[in-house]
Amino acid sequence: QVQLVESGGGLVQAGGSLRLSCAASGGTFSTTATAWFRQALGKEREFVAAIWWKGTSTSYADSVKGRFTISTDNSKNTVYLQMNSLKPEDTAVYYCATTTRPGSRRSNEYNYWGQGTQVTVSS
């Protein structure tokens, strides 16, 4: 089955940028969609962005639209999340996940999850 490993998190000042990576092994993204979710302390896990591997469609939560960009590098079997203009409210653990139901924003419809990477944005 697919194994996902996130990296690229860290501490950044408000207004700064980070680029998260999600590398897959044990399978491919060719029959799935891949998404980023995040979970802040004391809050529910929420959808951030998704990309369809069979097409070019992307989807973003309203809270990150215009600031975050999801993309892929097929040769490296990796999904990225470029995060610009970061705000303190972006602080959360960010998770990469895959689903066989493209278009879903529900975490319980995603089959495989990475371990998460911490993003902390200071004021």
Coordinates of N, CA and C in Angstrom, one line a residue:
Q1 N 0.8 -1.2 0.0 CA 0.0 0.0 0.0 C 0.9 1.2 0.0
V2 N 0.3 2.4 -0.3 CA 1.0 3.6 -0.4 C 1.5 4.1 1.0
Q3 N 2.7 4.5 1.0 CA 3.3 5.1 2.2 C 3.6 6.6 1.9
L4 N 3.2 7.5 2.7 CA 3.4 8.9 2.5 C 4.3 9.5 3.6
V5 N 5.2 10.3 3.2 CA 6.1 11.0 4.1 C 6.2 12.5 3.8
E6 N 5.7 13.3 4.8 CA 5.7 14.7 4.7 C 7.0 15.3 5.2
S7 N 7.5 16.4 4.7 CA 8.6 17.1 5.1 C 8.5 18.6 4.8
G8 N 9.3 19.4 5.3 CA 9.4 20.8 5.0 C 8.8 21.8 6.0
G9 N 8.2 21.2 7.0 CA 7.6 22.1 8.1 C 8.7 22.8 8.9
G10 N 8.3 23.7 9.7 CA 9.2 24.4 10.5 C 8.6 25.7 11.1
L11 N 9.5 26.5 11.7 CA 9.1 27.8 12.3 C 9.4 28.9 11.3
V12 N 8.4 29.8 11.1 CA 8.5 30.9 10.1 C 7.8 32.1 10.7
Q13 N 8.3 33.3 10.4 CA 7.6 34.5 10.8 C 6.4 34.8 9.9
A14 N 5.4 35.5 10.4 CA 4.3 35.9 9.7 C 4.7 36.6 8.4
G15 N 4.1 36.3 7.3 CA 4.4 36.8 6.0 C 5.5 36.0 5.2
G16 N 6.1 35.1 5.9 CA 7.1 34.2 5.3 C 6.5 33.1 4.5
S17 N 7.3 32.2 4.0 CA 6.9 31.1 3.1 C 7.6 29.8 3.6
L18 N 6.9 28.7 3.3 CA 7.4 27.4 3.4 C 6.9 26.5 2.3
R19 N 7.7 25.5 1.9 CA 7.3 24.5 0.9 C 7.3 23.1 1.5
L20 N 6.1 22.5 1.6 CA 5.9 21.2 2.1 C 6.0 20.2 1.0
S21 N 6.6 19.0 1.3 CA 6.7 18.0 0.3 C 6.0 16.7 0.9
C22 N 5.4 15.9 0.0 CA 4.8 14.6 0.3 C 5.3 13.6 -0.7
A23 N 6.2 12.7 -0.2 CA 6.8 11.7 -1.1 C 6.0 10.4 -0.9
A24 N 5.7 9.7 -2.0 CA 5.0 8.5 -1.9 C 5.8 7.3 -2.3
S25 N 5.6 6.2 -1.6 CA 6.3 4.9 -2.0 C 5.3 3.8 -1.8
G26 N 5.6 2.6 -2.4 CA 4.7 1.5 -2.3 C 3.5 1.5 -3.2
G27 N 3.4 2.5 -4.1 CA 2.3 2.7 -5.0 C 2.5 4.0 -5.8
T28 N 1.5 4.3 -6.5 CA 1.5 5.6 -7.3 C 0.3 6.4 -7.0
F29 N 0.3 7.6 -7.4 CA -0.8 8.5 -7.3 C -1.7 8.5 -8.5
S30 N -1.4 7.6 -9.5 CA -2.1 7.7 -10.8 C -3.6 7.4 -10.7
T31 N -4.1 6.7 -9.7 CA -5.5 6.4 -9.6 C -6.1 7.0 -8.4
T32 N -5.5 8.0 -7.9 CA -6.0 8.7 -6.7 C -5.9 10.2 -6.9
A33 N -6.5 10.9 -6.0 CA -6.2 12.3 -5.8 C -5.5 12.5 -4.5
T34 N -4.7 13.5 -4.4 CA -3.9 13.8 -3.2 C -4.3 15.1 -2.6
A35 N -4.3 15.2 -1.3 CA -4.7 16.4 -0.6 C -3.9 16.7 0.6
W36 N -3.8 18.0 1.0 CA -3.3 18.4 2.2 C -4.4 18.8 3.2
F37 N -4.3 18.3 4.4 CA -5.2 18.6 5.5 C -4.3 19.3 6.6
R38 N -4.9 20.0 7.5 CA -4.2 20.5 8.6 C -5.0 20.4 9.9
Q39 N -4.4 20.3 11.0 CA -5.1 20.2 12.3 C -4.4 21.1 13.3
A40 N -5.0 22.1 13.7 CA -4.5 23.0 14.8 C -4.9 22.4 16.2
L41 N -4.1 22.8 17.2 CA -4.4 22.3 18.5 C -5.8 22.6 18.9
G42 N -6.6 21.6 19.4 CA -7.9 21.9 19.8 C -9.0 22.0 18.7
K43 N -8.6 21.9 17.5 CA -9.5 22.0 16.4 C -9.6 20.8 15.6
E44 N -10.7 20.7 14.8 CA -10.9 19.6 13.9 C -9.9 19.6 12.7
R45 N -9.6 18.5 12.2 CA -8.8 18.4 11.0 C -9.6 19.0 9.8
E46 N -8.9 19.9 9.0 CA -9.6 20.6 8.0 C -8.9 20.5 6.6
F47 N -9.7 20.5 5.6 CA -9.1 20.4 4.2 C -8.4 21.7 3.9
V48 N -7.3 21.5 3.2 CA -6.5 22.7 2.7 C -6.5 22.8 1.2
A49 N -6.0 21.7 0.5 CA -5.9 21.7 -0.9 C -5.8 20.3 -1.5
A50 N -6.2 20.1 -2.7 CA -6.2 18.8 -3.4 C -5.8 19.0 -4.8
I51 N -5.2 17.9 -5.4 CA -4.9 17.9 -6.8 C -5.2 16.5 -7.4
W52 N -5.8 16.5 -8.6 CA -6.1 15.2 -9.2 C -5.0 14.7 -10.1
W53 N -4.5 13.5 -9.9 CA -3.4 12.9 -10.6 C -3.7 12.6 -12.0
K54 N -5.0 12.3 -12.3 CA -5.4 11.9 -13.7 C -5.7 13.1 -14.5
G55 N -5.8 14.3 -13.9 CA -6.0 15.5 -14.6 C -5.2 16.6 -14.1
T56 N -5.7 17.8 -14.3 CA -5.0 19.0 -13.9 C -5.8 19.8 -12.9
S57 N -6.9 19.3 -12.4 CA -7.8 20.1 -11.5 C -7.2 20.2 -10.2
T58 N -7.4 21.4 -9.5 CA -7.0 21.6 -8.1 C -8.2 22.2 -7.4
S59 N -8.1 22.1 -6.1 CA -9.1 22.7 -5.2 C -8.5 23.2 -4.0
Y60 N -9.0 24.3 -3.5 CA -8.4 25.0 -2.3 C -9.5 25.4 -1.3
A61 N -9.2 25.3 -0.1 CA -10.0 25.9 0.9 C -10.0 27.5 0.8
D62 N -11.1 28.1 1.1 CA -11.2 29.5 0.9 C -10.1 30.3 1.8
S63 N -9.8 29.7 2.9 CA -8.9 30.4 3.8 C -7.5 30.4 3.3
V64 N -7.1 29.6 2.3 CA -5.8 29.6 1.8 C -5.7 30.0 0.3
K65 N -6.8 30.2 -0.3 CA -6.8 30.5 -1.8 C -6.1 31.8 -2.0
G66 N -5.2 31.7 -3.0 CA -4.4 32.9 -3.4 C -3.1 32.9 -2.7
R67 N -2.9 32.1 -1.6 CA -1.7 32.1 -0.8 C -0.9 30.8 -0.9
F68 N -1.7 29.7 -1.1 CA -1.1 28.4 -1.1 C -1.3 27.8 -2.5
T69 N -0.3 27.0 -3.0 CA -0.4 26.4 -4.3 C 0.0 24.9 -4.2
I70 N -0.8 24.0 -4.6 CA -0.5 22.6 -4.6 C 0.0 22.2 -6.0
S71 N 1.0 21.4 -6.1 CA 1.6 20.9 -7.4 C 2.2 19.6 -7.2
T72 N 2.6 19.0 -8.3 CA 3.2 17.7 -8.4 C 4.5 17.7 -9.2
D73 N 5.4 16.8 -8.9 CA 6.5 16.4 -9.7 C 6.4 14.9 -9.9
N74 N 5.9 14.6 -11.1 CA 5.7 13.2 -11.4 C 6.9 12.3 -11.4
S75 N 8.0 12.9 -11.9 CA 9.3 12.2 -11.9 C 9.8 11.8 -10.5
K76 N 9.4 12.6 -9.5 CA 9.9 12.4 -8.2 C 8.8 11.7 -7.3
N77 N 7.6 11.5 -7.9 CA 6.5 10.9 -7.2 C 6.2 11.7 -5.9
T78 N 6.1 13.0 -6.1 CA 6.0 13.9 -4.9 C 5.0 15.0 -5.2
V79 N 4.2 15.3 -4.1 CA 3.3 16.4 -4.1 C 3.8 17.5 -3.2
Y80 N 3.6 18.8 -3.6 CA 4.1 19.9 -2.9 C 3.0 20.8 -2.5
L81 N 3.2 21.5 -1.4 CA 2.3 22.6 -1.0 C 3.2 23.8 -0.7
Q82 N 3.2 24.8 -1.7 CA 3.9 26.1 -1.5 C 3.0 27.0 -0.7
M83 N 3.5 27.5 0.4 CA 2.7 28.3 1.3 C 3.4 29.7 1.4
N84 N 2.7 30.7 0.9 CA 3.2 32.1 0.9 C 2.3 32.9 1.8
S85 N 2.8 34.1 2.2 CA 2.1 35.0 3.1 C 1.5 34.3 4.3
L86 N 2.3 33.5 5.0 CA 1.8 32.8 6.1 C 1.3 33.6 7.2
K87 N 0.3 33.2 7.9 CA -0.4 33.8 9.0 C -0.3 33.0 10.2
P88 N -0.3 33.6 11.4 CA -0.3 32.7 12.7 C -1.4 31.7 12.7
E89 N -2.6 32.0 12.1 CA -3.7 31.0 12.1 C -3.4 29.8 11.1
D90 N -2.3 29.9 10.4 CA -1.9 28.7 9.6 C -1.2 27.7 10.4
T91 N -0.8 28.0 11.6 CA -0.1 27.1 12.5 C -0.9 25.8 12.7
A92 N -0.3 24.7 12.4 CA -1.0 23.4 12.5 C 0.0 22.3 12.1
V93 N -0.4 21.1 12.4 CA 0.2 19.9 11.8 C -0.4 19.7 10.4
Y94 N 0.4 19.6 9.4 CA -0.1 19.4 8.0 C 0.1 18.0 7.6
Y95 N -0.9 17.4 7.1 CA -0.9 16.0 6.7 C -1.2 15.9 5.2
C96 N -0.5 15.0 4.5 CA -0.7 14.6 3.2 C -1.6 13.3 3.2
A97 N -2.5 13.2 2.3 CA -3.4 12.1 2.2 C -3.9 11.8 0.8
T98 N -4.3 10.5 0.5 CA -4.7 10.2 -0.8 C -6.1 9.5 -0.7
T99 N -6.9 9.6 -1.8 CA -8.2 9.1 -1.9 C -8.5 8.6 -3.3
T100 N -9.4 7.6 -3.4 CA -9.9 7.1 -4.7 C -11.1 7.9 -5.1
R101 N -11.5 8.9 -4.3 CA -12.7 9.6 -4.6 C -12.4 11.1 -4.8
P102 N -11.8 11.4 -6.0 CA -11.4 12.8 -6.3 C -12.6 13.8 -6.0
G103 N -12.3 14.9 -5.5 CA -13.2 15.9 -5.2 C -13.7 16.0 -3.8
S104 N -13.3 14.9 -3.0 CA -13.7 14.8 -1.6 C -12.9 15.8 -0.8
R105 N -13.6 16.4 0.2 CA -12.9 17.3 1.2 C -13.1 16.7 2.6
R106 N -13.6 15.5 2.6 CA -13.9 14.8 3.9 C -12.7 13.9 4.3
S107 N -12.1 14.1 5.4 CA -11.0 13.3 5.9 C -11.3 11.8 5.9
N108 N -12.5 11.4 6.3 CA -12.8 10.0 6.4 C -12.9 9.3 5.1
E109 N -12.8 10.0 4.0 CA -12.8 9.4 2.6 C -11.4 9.3 2.0
Y110 N -10.4 9.6 2.8 CA -9.0 9.5 2.4 C -8.5 8.2 3.0
N111 N -7.8 7.4 2.2 CA -7.3 6.1 2.6 C -6.0 6.0 3.3
Y112 N -5.0 6.8 2.8 CA -3.7 6.8 3.3 C -3.2 8.2 3.8
W113 N -2.5 8.2 4.9 CA -2.1 9.4 5.5 C -0.6 9.3 5.9
G114 N 0.1 10.5 5.8 CA 1.4 10.6 6.3 C 1.4 10.9 7.8
Q115 N 2.6 11.0 8.3 CA 2.7 11.2 9.8 C 2.5 12.7 10.2
G116 N 2.5 13.6 9.3 CA 2.3 15.0 9.5 C 3.7 15.7 9.7
T117 N 3.6 17.0 9.4 CA 4.8 17.9 9.6 C 4.3 19.2 10.3
Q118 N 4.9 19.6 11.3 CA 4.5 20.8 12.0 C 4.9 22.1 11.3
V119 N 3.9 23.0 11.2 CA 4.2 24.3 10.7 C 3.8 25.3 11.8
T120 N 4.7 26.2 12.2 CA 4.4 27.2 13.2 C 4.8 28.5 12.7
V121 N 3.8 29.4 12.7 CA 4.0 30.8 12.2 C 3.9 31.7 13.4
S122 N 4.9 32.5 13.6 CA 5.0 33.4 14.7 C 4.6 34.8 14.3
S123 N 4.1 35.6 15.3 CA 3.6 36.9 15.0 C 4.7 37.9 14.8

